[in-house]
Structures are given as structure tokens and as C-alpha cells.
mmCIF file of C-alpha atoms in Angstrom:
data_model
loop_
_atom_site.group_PDB
_atom_site.id
_atom_site.type_symbol
_atom_site.label_atom_id
_atom_site.label_comp_id
_atom_site.label_asym_id
_atom_site.label_seq_id
_atom_site.Cartn_x
_atom_site.Cartn_y
_atom_site.Cartn_z
ATOM 1 C CA MET A 1 77.801 100.054 71.260
ATOM 2 C CA GLN A 2 81.143 101.843 71.049
ATOM 3 C CA GLU A 3 81.511 103.829 67.847
ATOM 4 C CA PRO A 4 84.533 103.059 65.637
ATOM 5 C CA TRP A 5 87.104 105.818 65.323
ATOM 6 C CA VAL A 6 87.647 106.479 61.637
ATOM 7 C CA SER A 7 89.650 109.199 59.928
ATOM 8 C CA LEU A 8 88.944 110.651 56.481
ATOM 9 C CA THR A 9 92.536 111.820 55.973
ATOM 10 C CA HIS A 10 93.453 109.247 53.318
ATOM 11 C CA LEU A 11 90.209 109.745 51.407
ATOM 12 C CA GLU A 12 91.003 113.461 51.265
ATOM 13 C CA ARG A 13 94.607 112.669 50.272
ATOM 14 C CA MET A 14 93.386 110.558 47.353
ATOM 15 C CA THR A 15 90.900 113.202 46.147
ATOM 16 C CA ASP A 16 91.939 116.158 44.020
ATOM 17 C CA ASP A 17 89.860 118.894 42.391
ATOM 18 C CA THR A 18 88.640 116.422 39.736
ATOM 19 C CA GLY A 19 87.724 113.435 41.861
ATOM 20 C CA LEU A 20 89.068 110.357 43.596
ATOM 21 C CA LEU A 21 92.283 108.923 42.149
ATOM 22 C CA GLU A 22 92.312 105.172 41.623
ATOM 23 C CA HIS A 23 95.697 103.900 42.856
ATOM 24 C CA ALA A 24 98.416 104.680 45.375
ATOM 25 C CA LEU A 25 102.034 103.707 45.902
ATOM 26 C CA GLY A 26 101.980 103.067 49.596
ATOM 27 C CA ARG A 27 99.855 105.964 50.799
ATOM 28 C CA ILE A 28 100.835 108.397 48.029
ATOM 29 C CA PRO A 29 98.382 108.835 45.114
ATOM 30 C CA ARG A 30 99.554 107.586 41.709
ATOM 31 C CA ARG A 31 98.306 110.475 39.620
ATOM 32 C CA ARG A 32 99.483 109.046 36.305
ATOM 33 C CA GLU A 33 96.994 106.149 36.687
ATOM 34 C CA GLY A 34 94.017 108.458 36.736
ATOM 35 C CA TYR A 35 90.443 108.025 37.887
ATOM 36 C CA THR A 36 87.519 105.617 37.584
ATOM 37 C CA THR A 37 83.815 106.268 37.785
ATOM 38 C CA ASP A 38 83.572 103.037 39.806
ATOM 39 C CA ASP A 39 85.654 104.517 42.613
ATOM 40 C CA ASN A 40 83.949 107.897 42.559
ATOM 41 C CA ALA A 41 80.541 106.204 42.768
ATOM 42 C CA ARG A 42 81.781 104.125 45.734
ATOM 43 C CA ALA A 43 83.121 107.314 47.315
ATOM 44 C CA LEU A 44 79.763 109.049 46.948
ATOM 45 C CA TRP A 45 78.130 105.997 48.557
ATOM 46 C CA ALA A 46 80.600 106.145 51.458
ATOM 47 C CA CYS A 47 80.016 109.855 52.043
ATOM 48 C CA VAL A 48 76.241 109.418 52.089
ATOM 49 C CA GLU A 49 76.526 106.495 54.510
ATOM 50 C CA TRP A 50 78.815 108.422 56.849
ATOM 51 C CA LEU A 51 76.571 111.480 56.763
ATOM 52 C CA GLY A 52 73.724 109.173 57.816
ATOM 53 C CA ALA A 53 75.733 107.429 60.514
ATOM 54 C CA ALA A 54 76.971 110.833 61.804
ATOM 55 C CA PRO A 55 79.199 109.595 64.635
ATOM 56 C CA TYR A 56 81.598 112.520 64.201
ATOM 57 C CA PRO A 57 80.012 115.972 63.762
ATOM 58 C CA GLU A 58 83.414 117.446 62.930
ATOM 59 C CA HIS A 59 83.465 115.326 59.755
ATOM 60 C CA ALA A 60 80.241 116.777 58.361
ATOM 61 C CA SER A 61 81.846 119.667 56.456
ATOM 62 C CA VAL A 62 84.504 117.363 54.962
ATOM 63 C CA LEU A 63 81.886 114.826 53.902
ATOM 64 C CA ARG A 64 79.704 117.471 52.265
ATOM 65 C CA ARG A 65 82.659 118.918 50.374
ATOM 66 C CA LEU A 66 83.678 115.451 49.156
ATOM 67 C CA THR A 67 80.059 114.655 48.234
ATOM 68 C CA ASP A 68 80.061 117.723 45.965
ATOM 69 C CA ARG A 69 83.323 116.576 44.377
ATOM 70 C CA TYR A 70 82.143 113.031 43.632
ATOM 71 C CA LEU A 71 78.761 114.138 42.303
ATOM 72 C CA SER A 72 80.591 116.556 40.018
ATOM 73 C CA PHE A 73 82.836 113.769 38.760
ATOM 74 C CA LEU A 74 79.859 111.522 37.965
ATOM 75 C CA LEU A 75 78.086 114.362 36.164
ATOM 76 C CA TRP A 76 81.210 114.853 34.039
ATOM 77 C CA ALA A 77 81.605 111.112 33.414
ATOM 78 C CA GLN A 78 78.069 110.612 32.096
ATOM 79 C CA ARG A 79 78.033 110.466 28.311
ATOM 80 C CA GLY A 80 75.453 112.031 26.056
ATOM 81 C CA ASP A 81 73.651 108.706 25.716
ATOM 82 C CA GLY A 82 73.240 108.357 29.491
ATOM 83 C CA LEU A 83 75.919 105.699 30.072
ATOM 84 C CA PHE A 84 78.932 106.417 32.278
ATOM 85 C CA HIS A 85 82.477 106.280 30.972
ATOM 86 C CA ASN A 86 84.566 104.495 33.594
ATOM 87 C CA ASN A 87 88.303 105.034 33.029
ATOM 88 C CA PHE A 88 89.991 108.428 32.704
ATOM 89 C CA SER A 89 93.656 109.361 32.525
ATOM 90 C CA TYR A 90 95.075 112.008 34.843
ATOM 91 C CA ASP A 91 94.738 114.632 32.106
ATOM 92 C CA ARG A 92 90.967 113.897 32.163
ATOM 93 C CA ARG A 93 90.891 112.132 28.816
ATOM 94 C CA PRO A 94 88.562 109.113 28.486
ATOM 95 C CA GLU A 95 90.525 105.892 27.976
ATOM 96 C CA PRO A 96 89.374 103.261 25.442
ATOM 97 C CA GLU A 97 86.864 100.815 26.938
ATOM 98 C CA VAL A 98 83.658 98.840 26.432
ATOM 99 C CA PRO A 99 80.728 100.151 28.536
ATOM 100 C CA SER A 100 80.347 98.162 31.754
ATOM 101 C CA ASP A 101 77.078 97.010 33.334
ATOM 102 C CA ASP A 102 78.839 96.877 36.698
ATOM 103 C CA CYS A 103 79.863 100.535 36.394
ATOM 104 C CA LEU A 104 76.372 101.577 35.318
ATOM 105 C CA GLY A 105 74.652 99.655 38.102
ATOM 106 C CA ARG A 106 77.095 100.785 40.796
ATOM 107 C CA THR A 107 76.748 104.424 39.773
ATOM 108 C CA VAL A 108 72.962 104.271 39.595
ATOM 109 C CA TRP A 109 72.924 102.770 43.113
ATOM 110 C CA ALA A 110 75.108 105.588 44.478
ATOM 111 C CA LEU A 111 72.953 108.225 42.791
ATOM 112 C CA ALA A 112 69.709 106.685 44.039
ATOM 113 C CA LEU A 113 71.141 106.581 47.557
ATOM 114 C CA ALA A 114 72.225 110.210 47.294
ATOM 115 C CA TRP A 115 68.815 111.285 45.965
ATOM 116 C CA THR A 116 66.878 109.533 48.717
ATOM 117 C CA ARG A 117 69.224 110.321 51.634
ATOM 118 C CA LEU A 118 70.715 113.776 51.080
ATOM 119 C CA PRO A 119 68.582 116.601 52.485
ATOM 120 C CA GLU A 120 69.938 119.334 50.190
ATOM 121 C CA ALA A 121 67.789 119.898 47.108
ATOM 122 C CA GLU A 122 70.792 121.293 45.217
ATOM 123 C CA LEU A 123 72.546 117.922 45.585
ATOM 124 C CA ARG A 124 69.493 115.838 44.755
ATOM 125 C CA LEU A 125 68.983 117.808 41.548
ATOM 126 C CA PRO A 126 72.068 116.475 39.661
ATOM 127 C CA ALA A 127 71.613 112.990 41.146
ATOM 128 C CA GLY A 128 68.042 112.852 39.879
ATOM 129 C CA GLU A 129 68.934 114.183 36.448
ATOM 130 C CA MET A 130 71.710 111.611 36.024
ATOM 131 C CA LEU A 131 69.304 108.837 37.036
ATOM 132 C CA ARG A 132 66.763 109.959 34.454
ATOM 133 C CA GLN A 133 69.386 110.020 31.700
ATOM 134 C CA ALA A 134 70.676 106.539 32.601
ATOM 135 C CA ALA A 135 67.240 104.967 33.015
ATOM 136 C CA GLU A 136 66.725 103.611 29.499
ATOM 137 C CA HIS A 137 69.837 101.430 29.794
ATOM 138 C CA LEU A 138 68.794 99.578 32.961
ATOM 139 C CA PRO A 139 66.470 97.016 31.302
ATOM 140 C CA ARG A 140 69.230 96.175 28.784
ATOM 141 C CA MET A 141 71.842 95.094 31.326
ATOM 142 C CA SER A 142 73.171 91.543 31.030
ATOM 143 C CA ALA A 143 75.604 91.180 33.983
ATOM 144 C CA PRO A 144 74.342 89.833 37.343
ATOM 145 C CA ARG A 145 76.200 92.390 39.468
ATOM 146 C CA GLY A 146 74.851 95.185 37.315
ATOM 147 C CA TRP A 147 71.363 93.744 37.835
ATOM 148 C CA ALA A 148 71.948 93.597 41.589
ATOM 149 C CA TYR A 149 73.012 97.222 41.923
ATOM 150 C CA ALA A 150 70.239 98.442 39.635
ATOM 151 C CA LEU A 151 67.669 96.317 41.473
ATOM 152 C CA SER A 152 68.711 97.795 44.820
ATOM 153 C CA ALA A 153 68.572 101.323 43.386
ATOM 154 C CA CYS A 154 65.114 100.743 41.958
ATOM 155 C CA CYS A 155 63.911 99.382 45.298
ATOM 156 C CA LEU A 156 65.101 102.565 47.002
ATOM 157 C CA LEU A 157 63.261 104.750 44.515
ATOM 158 C CA GLU A 158 60.152 102.565 44.517
ATOM 159 C CA ARG A 159 59.817 103.015 48.273
ATOM 160 C CA SER A 160 60.425 106.774 48.146
ATOM 161 C CA PRO A 161 57.185 108.802 48.062
ATOM 162 C CA ALA A 162 59.224 111.867 47.072
ATOM 163 C CA TRP A 163 60.631 110.092 43.990
ATOM 164 C CA ARG A 164 57.218 108.805 42.982
ATOM 165 C CA GLU A 165 55.889 112.372 43.076
ATOM 166 C CA GLN A 166 58.716 113.686 40.881
ATOM 167 C CA ALA A 167 59.395 110.614 38.737
ATOM 168 C CA PRO A 168 59.392 110.826 34.931
ATOM 169 C CA ALA A 169 55.967 110.415 33.346
ATOM 170 C CA SER A 170 57.098 107.289 31.516
ATOM 171 C CA GLY A 171 60.049 104.930 31.229
ATOM 172 C CA PRO A 172 61.856 102.517 33.570
ATOM 173 C CA LEU A 173 62.076 104.952 36.498
ATOM 174 C CA SER A 174 58.517 106.258 36.240
ATOM 175 C CA ALA A 175 56.115 105.489 39.068
ATOM 176 C CA GLU A 176 54.631 102.672 36.973
ATOM 177 C CA GLY A 177 57.877 101.498 35.412
ATOM 178 C CA LEU A 178 59.774 101.046 38.674
ATOM 179 C CA GLY A 179 57.613 98.180 39.921
ATOM 180 C CA SER A 180 57.927 96.380 36.618
ATOM 181 C CA LEU A 181 61.711 96.843 36.514
ATOM 182 C CA VAL A 182 62.098 95.613 40.103
ATOM 183 C CA ARG A 183 60.196 92.419 39.281
ATOM 184 C CA ASP A 184 62.159 91.951 36.056
ATOM 185 C CA LEU A 185 65.596 92.335 37.658
ATOM 186 C CA GLU A 186 64.613 90.182 40.627
ATOM 187 C CA GLY A 187 63.424 87.520 38.190
ATOM 188 C CA ARG A 188 66.735 87.592 36.306
ATOM 189 C CA LEU A 189 68.720 86.943 39.496
ATOM 190 C CA LEU A 190 66.375 84.153 40.524
ATOM 191 C CA GLY A 191 66.645 82.644 37.051
ATOM 192 C CA ALA A 192 70.438 82.727 37.235
ATOM 193 C CA PHE A 193 70.290 80.929 40.589
ATOM 194 C CA ARG A 194 67.959 78.207 39.270
ATOM 195 C CA LYS A 195 70.234 77.652 36.279
ATOM 196 C CA ALA A 196 73.592 77.486 38.098
ATOM 197 C CA SER A 197 72.710 75.898 41.455
ATOM 198 C CA ASP A 198 72.213 72.356 42.671
ATOM 199 C CA GLU A 199 71.805 70.743 46.085
ATOM 200 C CA ARG A 200 75.469 71.408 46.972
ATOM 201 C CA TRP A 201 76.270 74.550 44.985
ATOM 202 C CA LEU A 202 73.883 77.280 46.123
ATOM 203 C CA TRP A 203 75.033 80.107 43.922
ATOM 204 C CA PHE A 204 74.070 82.213 40.897
ATOM 205 C CA GLU A 205 77.104 81.307 38.779
ATOM 206 C CA PRO A 206 79.442 78.311 38.316
ATOM 207 C CA GLN A 207 82.125 80.226 40.289
ATOM 208 C CA LEU A 208 82.414 82.546 43.246
ATOM 209 C CA THR A 209 84.481 85.393 41.845
ATOM 210 C CA TYR A 210 84.329 89.057 42.916
ATOM 211 C CA GLY A 211 81.790 91.231 44.732
ATOM 212 C CA ASN A 212 79.767 88.156 45.628
ATOM 213 C CA GLY A 213 77.741 89.473 48.545
ATOM 214 C CA ILE A 214 76.042 92.034 46.319
ATOM 215 C CA LEU A 215 73.842 89.293 44.806
ATOM 216 C CA PRO A 216 72.031 88.040 47.953
ATOM 217 C CA TRP A 217 71.968 91.645 49.241
ATOM 218 C CA ALA A 218 69.929 92.735 46.237
ATOM 219 C CA LEU A 219 67.389 89.941 46.728
ATOM 220 C CA PHE A 220 66.962 90.813 50.400
ATOM 221 C CA ARG A 221 66.210 94.364 49.291
ATOM 222 C CA SER A 222 63.833 93.345 46.518
ATOM 223 C CA TYR A 223 61.860 91.142 48.910
ATOM 224 C CA GLY A 224 61.003 94.304 50.829
ATOM 225 C CA VAL A 225 59.263 95.598 47.683
ATOM 226 C CA THR A 226 57.847 92.499 45.997
ATOM 227 C CA GLY A 227 57.204 90.233 48.998
ATOM 228 C CA ASN A 228 58.376 87.357 46.797
ATOM 229 C CA ALA A 229 59.061 84.412 49.139
ATOM 230 C CA GLU A 230 61.401 82.845 46.579
ATOM 231 C CA ALA A 231 63.575 85.978 46.624
ATOM 232 C CA LEU A 232 63.873 85.870 50.421
ATOM 233 C CA ASP A 233 64.587 82.135 50.472
ATOM 234 C CA THR A 234 67.208 82.437 47.724
ATOM 235 C CA ALA A 235 68.843 85.420 49.413
ATOM 236 C CA ARG A 236 69.129 83.560 52.698
ATOM 237 C CA ARG A 237 70.369 80.282 51.202
ATOM 238 C CA THR A 238 72.988 81.981 49.022
ATOM 239 C CA LEU A 239 74.205 84.230 51.829
ATOM 240 C CA ASP A 240 74.568 81.253 54.164
ATOM 241 C CA PHE A 241 76.451 79.387 51.434
ATOM 242 C CA LEU A 242 78.739 82.367 50.808
ATOM 243 C CA THR A 243 79.359 82.900 54.517
ATOM 244 C CA LYS A 244 80.397 79.279 54.938
ATOM 245 C CA ARG A 245 82.784 79.561 51.996
ATOM 246 C CA MET A 246 84.209 82.801 53.419
ATOM 247 C CA THR A 247 84.796 81.531 56.962
ATOM 248 C CA SER A 248 88.003 79.823 58.054
ATOM 249 C CA PRO A 249 87.920 76.707 60.261
ATOM 250 C CA GLN A 250 89.120 78.951 63.095
ATOM 251 C CA GLY A 251 86.103 81.255 62.665
ATOM 252 C CA TRP A 252 87.520 84.412 61.105
ATOM 253 C CA VAL A 253 86.519 85.775 57.690
ATOM 254 C CA ARG A 254 88.475 84.358 54.754
ATOM 255 C CA PRO A 255 87.671 86.048 51.417
ATOM 256 C CA VAL A 256 87.753 83.979 48.245
ATOM 257 C CA GLY A 257 91.188 84.565 46.713
ATOM 258 C CA ASN A 258 91.517 86.123 43.274
ATOM 259 C CA ARG A 259 94.262 83.658 42.212
ATOM 260 C CA GLY A 260 91.757 81.105 41.008
ATOM 261 C CA TRP A 261 88.505 82.067 42.766
ATOM 262 C CA CYS A 262 86.198 79.259 43.956
ATOM 263 C CA ASP A 263 84.229 76.539 42.195
ATOM 264 C CA ARG A 264 82.824 73.138 43.122
ATOM 265 C CA ARG A 265 86.300 71.589 43.273
ATOM 266 C CA SER A 266 88.644 74.149 44.798
ATOM 267 C CA GLN A 267 88.929 77.524 46.486
ATOM 268 C CA ALA A 268 91.851 79.920 46.203
ATOM 269 C CA LEU A 269 93.145 81.307 49.484
ATOM 270 C CA TRP A 270 95.191 84.211 48.044
ATOM 271 C CA ASP A 271 95.033 87.104 47.317
ATOM 272 C CA GLN A 272 92.257 88.292 49.593
ATOM 273 C CA GLN A 273 90.525 91.540 48.643
ATOM 274 C CA PRO A 274 88.884 94.055 51.024
ATOM 275 C CA LEU A 275 85.998 94.509 48.578
ATOM 276 C CA GLU A 276 84.841 90.927 49.237
ATOM 277 C CA VAL A 277 84.695 91.599 52.965
ATOM 278 C CA LEU A 278 82.598 94.735 52.495
ATOM 279 C CA LYS A 279 80.072 92.895 50.317
ATOM 280 C CA LEU A 280 79.689 90.080 52.861
ATOM 281 C CA ALA A 281 79.105 92.668 55.611
ATOM 282 C CA LEU A 282 76.579 94.492 53.414
ATOM 283 C CA ALA A 283 74.508 91.365 52.773
ATOM 284 C CA SER A 284 74.763 90.198 56.374
ATOM 285 C CA LEU A 285 73.497 93.482 57.788
ATOM 286 C CA GLU A 286 70.577 93.453 55.365
ATOM 287 C CA ALA A 287 69.758 89.886 56.434
ATOM 288 C CA CYS A 288 69.893 90.895 60.100
ATOM 289 C CA ARG A 289 67.586 93.827 59.457
ATOM 290 C CA LEU A 290 64.998 91.646 57.745
ATOM 291 C CA LEU A 291 65.297 88.406 59.701
ATOM 292 C CA GLN A 292 66.185 89.820 63.139
ATOM 293 C CA GLU A 293 68.814 87.117 63.712
ATOM 294 C CA PRO A 294 71.933 88.211 65.638
ATOM 295 C CA ALA A 295 74.140 85.635 63.861
ATOM 296 C CA TYR A 296 74.088 87.785 60.728
ATOM 297 C CA ARG A 297 75.255 90.826 62.617
ATOM 298 C CA GLU A 298 78.023 88.740 64.157
ATOM 299 C CA THR A 299 79.168 87.896 60.624
ATOM 300 C CA ALA A 300 79.233 91.607 59.785
ATOM 301 C CA GLN A 301 81.237 92.312 62.927
ATOM 302 C CA ARG A 302 83.746 89.638 61.929
ATOM 303 C CA CYS A 303 84.042 91.393 58.580
ATOM 304 C CA ARG A 304 85.021 94.541 60.466
ATOM 305 C CA GLN A 305 87.505 92.551 62.543
ATOM 306 C CA TRP A 306 89.106 91.227 59.338
ATOM 307 C CA PHE A 307 90.300 94.758 58.595
ATOM 308 C CA HIS A 308 91.752 95.025 62.107
ATOM 309 C CA GLY A 309 93.733 91.765 62.213
ATOM 310 C CA GLU A 310 91.288 88.882 62.615
ATOM 311 C CA ASN A 311 92.390 87.308 59.332
ATOM 312 C CA ASP A 312 94.708 84.649 57.904
ATOM 313 C CA GLY A 313 97.716 86.937 58.184
ATOM 314 C CA ARG A 314 96.888 87.942 61.778
ATOM 315 C CA VAL A 315 97.779 91.499 60.811
ATOM 316 C CA PRO A 316 95.721 94.722 60.501
ATOM 317 C CA LEU A 317 95.045 95.940 56.971
ATOM 318 C CA ALA A 318 93.306 99.185 57.931
ATOM 319 C CA ASP A 319 94.831 102.158 59.710
ATOM 320 C CA PRO A 320 92.202 104.112 61.674
ATOM 321 C CA LEU A 321 94.658 106.988 62.122
ATOM 322 C CA ASP A 322 94.252 108.057 58.497
ATOM 323 C CA GLY A 323 91.370 105.840 57.307
ATOM 324 C CA SER A 324 93.484 103.980 54.730
ATOM 325 C CA CYS A 325 93.442 100.279 53.924
ATOM 326 C CA CYS A 326 95.917 97.946 52.235
ATOM 327 C CA ASP A 327 95.014 96.685 48.781
ATOM 328 C CA GLY A 328 94.824 93.041 49.833
ATOM 329 C CA LEU A 329 96.247 90.216 51.883
ATOM 330 C CA THR A 330 98.871 88.063 50.144
ATOM 331 C CA PRO A 331 100.925 85.031 51.237
ATOM 332 C CA ALA A 332 103.730 87.458 52.107
ATOM 333 C CA GLY A 333 101.453 89.748 54.107
ATOM 334 C CA PRO A 334 99.488 92.906 53.309
ATOM 335 C CA ASN A 335 99.869 94.668 49.983
ATOM 336 C CA ALA A 336 101.385 97.944 51.158
ATOM 337 C CA ASN A 337 99.573 100.064 48.550
ATOM 338 C CA ARG A 338 96.419 101.787 49.790
ATOM 339 C CA GLY A 339 94.254 102.593 46.798
ATOM 340 C CA ALA A 340 90.710 103.872 46.468
ATOM 341 C CA GLU A 341 88.768 100.600 46.266
ATOM 342 C CA SER A 342 90.290 99.022 49.370
ATOM 343 C CA THR A 343 90.116 102.218 51.423
ATOM 344 C CA LEU A 344 86.453 102.666 50.518
ATOM 345 C CA ALA A 345 85.735 99.026 51.378
ATOM 346 C CA TYR A 346 87.053 99.702 54.873
ATOM 347 C CA LEU A 347 85.281 103.050 55.294
ATOM 348 C CA LEU A 348 81.981 101.636 54.050
ATOM 349 C CA THR A 349 82.184 98.615 56.343
ATOM 350 C CA GLU A 350 82.705 100.901 59.331
ATOM 351 C CA ALA A 351 79.899 103.244 58.232
ATOM 352 C CA LEU A 352 77.384 100.450 57.673
ATOM 353 C CA LEU A 353 78.062 98.932 61.074
ATOM 354 C CA ALA A 354 77.931 102.326 62.790
ATOM 355 C CA ALA A 355 74.556 103.100 61.207
ATOM 356 C CA SER A 356 73.077 99.662 61.818
ATOM 357 C CA GLY A 357 74.011 99.763 65.494
ATOM 358 C CA ARG A 358 71.419 102.501 65.939
ATOM 359 C CA GLU A 359 68.694 100.640 64.066
ATOM 360 C CA GLU A 360 68.760 96.985 64.970
ATOM 361 C CA VAL A 361 66.340 96.413 67.807
ATOM 362 C CA SER A 362 64.157 93.309 67.540
ATOM 363 C CA ALA A 363 60.390 93.217 67.973
ATOM 364 C CA ASP A 364 60.713 92.350 71.678
ATOM 365 C CA GLY A 365 63.082 95.266 72.305
ATOM 366 C CA THR A 366 66.307 93.221 72.251
ATOM 367 C CA ASN A 367 69.331 95.194 71.070
ATOM 368 C CA LEU A 368 70.875 92.875 68.469
ATOM 369 C CA ALA A 369 74.011 95.000 68.145
ATOM 370 C CA ALA A 370 74.700 94.684 71.867
ATOM 371 C CA ILE A 371 74.215 90.895 71.759
ATOM 372 C CA SER A 372 76.649 90.581 68.873
ATOM 373 C CA ASP A 373 79.242 92.811 70.509
ATOM 374 C CA ARG A 374 79.133 90.744 73.713
ATOM 375 C CA ALA A 375 79.422 87.498 71.762
ATOM 376 C CA LEU A 376 82.456 88.770 69.868
ATOM 377 C CA LEU A 377 84.182 89.798 73.074
ATOM 378 C CA GLU A 378 83.851 86.196 74.252
ATOM 379 C CA VAL A 379 85.598 84.669 71.202
ATOM 380 C CA PRO A 380 88.772 82.918 72.465
ATOM 381 C CA PRO A 381 92.208 83.595 70.942
ATOM 382 C CA GLN A 382 92.620 81.848 67.593
ATOM 383 C CA PRO A 383 95.493 79.570 66.541
ATOM 384 C CA ASP A 384 97.963 80.508 63.881
ATOM 385 C CA SER A 385 96.765 80.709 60.299
ATOM 386 C CA PRO A 386 97.293 77.870 57.792
ATOM 387 C CA ALA A 387 100.258 77.754 55.460
ATOM 388 C CA PRO A 388 100.074 80.340 52.653
ATOM 389 C CA GLY A 389 99.552 79.532 49.008
ATOM 390 C CA LEU A 390 97.014 76.797 49.672
ATOM 391 C CA LEU A 391 94.181 75.867 47.316
ATOM 392 C CA MET A 392 91.349 74.774 49.557
ATOM 393 C CA GLY A 393 89.245 71.797 48.447
ATOM 394 C CA SER A 394 85.475 72.296 48.508
#
């Protein structure tokens, strides 16, 4: 499998001595709009993934320096009660907000990944301490995406012998508490699916909105810990449902638009967000790892192709020369701004595919990545995209 060529130039451009800035005008950081913990947690995740994928040794020193920066930001953003403040102005002042389950879950996931993947004890130390301080809030979360991130983090820690040896003596992240919390969070997602779904609507909520792929992804991960057949079945059914909704008739990825989202009656085509493509790739790669079915890897590869022009606009959104990505696809074409969230969605998609290409060999020795790459090379040229501004019927 040929490795993708990815630059970290734009990620460095968007990062100052405090952390990752949220927005850009074109490719230039908008300093006055400040920082978010969400983006710095995503950035930590991306650095850890790229350090694991390691396709470019020359990037290692940059990635380690950025990892330090993002860990430092998260340590600063954690409040005395263990929650994380999300929004900060450029002068480092916290902006008014209500605490967010999504922010908490996303940050806990990034910290758990850092603790289990980074070899340096001096980096695991702050990650572990932040996890311990945040732990008491995890059972109180009420938002499904927060549950999903926290569930995935707990699964990582539950399967880590090193964490179990050093875990707190009591509480949600203790050796005993982790198993209970995994089952509880898994049960909440399954309960949401039973409540919202029917024979035609196989989803956890009445609408497909944002970050959708994170929900089946978490259940695939929890199945690896609990062995709950209902979790695996629900993960597969919801991912297949989501993939169908996010695939155009011509075969390329079509994210659910944020100008109306998607329900049983209609689906918005615009604007399409890079974050949605990342989350579909994330869930698809997890499904391929568990189920050993090349079709899921092909979906993840099509997610990568979306960034490079296989989309409704027939235009690249990502620029490998500096590692930046446009903030969305609109009826008029790409949004020219290249902020943190979209750039990280691109970098993470590339990192996940690079890492999975080394891992995915089936039980009979078949290289699933090679099969998928050959299949994608055989896809014929696609016709022009449909007219913009369309609301697609379900």
C-alpha cells in the first residue's frame, strides 16, 4: 500500500505557544477568535495517531513537540472540579459557557489514547492525572456523543494491563469500576437505539446530525470488551444505515449537510463538513478490523478520496502540500477557510488509514488493504454531480 504524503505545515501554522487556534481566514490563523479544548483534544489525538502510523520519521520531532503543546493546553483547560472549559479568547480568558458532555468525552478519549500509546512516562503522567480528575463526571453524562467517546476511552483503559496496575483504588476508572462503566455506557447507547429506531430508521436519534459515525464506532469498540452480541449487531446495522445515507448514487461519499441535517423525510445536501467524513472512516475501519470484511475498508478509502476530489463538487478540499483542509463543501464550492476542525479531520483520516494498512490482514493471510486499493483503482470515472441546493428525499 502506498503511503499518503501529508504535511504538518498548516497544523504548525495554526499552533502558537498556548495551543491550537480554532479558526482561519483562508490559511491565516484568526487569533482574535481564540482556542477550544475540543480542537486541542483532536490535535492530541492526531499527533498520537501519526506517531503510531510513523510513515515519516522526519515528522517525529514535530509531532512530539506538538504533543507537548496540546497536553499542556488540556492541563490548563481542566477546571478544579475536573471538567474541561472549552472556549477561550486569544488573551487566554475563559469565555462564558455551559459545560459540554461532548467536550468532556472527546478530551477523555484523547487522554486515554495518549496514556495507552505514548511511550514516554513524562507524557503519560499528566494524561493519567487529568483522567483521574475527570473520572467522577463520566457516569453523569447525558449526551450520546459524550457517552460514545467516554465508552471508547474506558474500553482502551480496561484492556490496558498497565492502567489496571496503576488505576485508582476506587471510582469509575478503577480496575473494578471500568468494567461497570463500560457496560453502563454501552447500555445507554443501546437503549437510545431501541427508543429511536424502527424497521426503516436504524439510528440512535430521530435525526442524523453531526459526528454520527462516532456512535457505531463506540459500540464496535465496546463489543471487544463486553462480547455483547447486541452491541455488535447494533454497531453493524447503524453503520450500514449511515453509510447508505452518506453515499451518493454515483458511489462517492456524501456527508449529511448541516443546512437541515437528515430525518425520515428529507436529507440536506449542503453544507458538507469534513468532520462527518472522518467519523465515517473511523467507524468503517473499526468494523473492518472486527469483521474482516474489505467492503468497510473500501468505505474508509472513499472517505479519504472525498478530501481529494471524489465528492459532489468534484474538487479537492485538502492540500497535501501543507496539510490544510477547507472548512466544508458548499453549493458554490469549497469554503476557502482552513480551520482547526477540518484540517484535523483530514489529518486524522490519513493517519487512521496509514496505520490500518499495516494491521489489516485476515485470518487466511489476505491483505485487506491491498484488496481495497485494487478495487478503488478499478472504479470508473463518475458523472457530474447533481444540482446544488437539493434536499434529498429519504
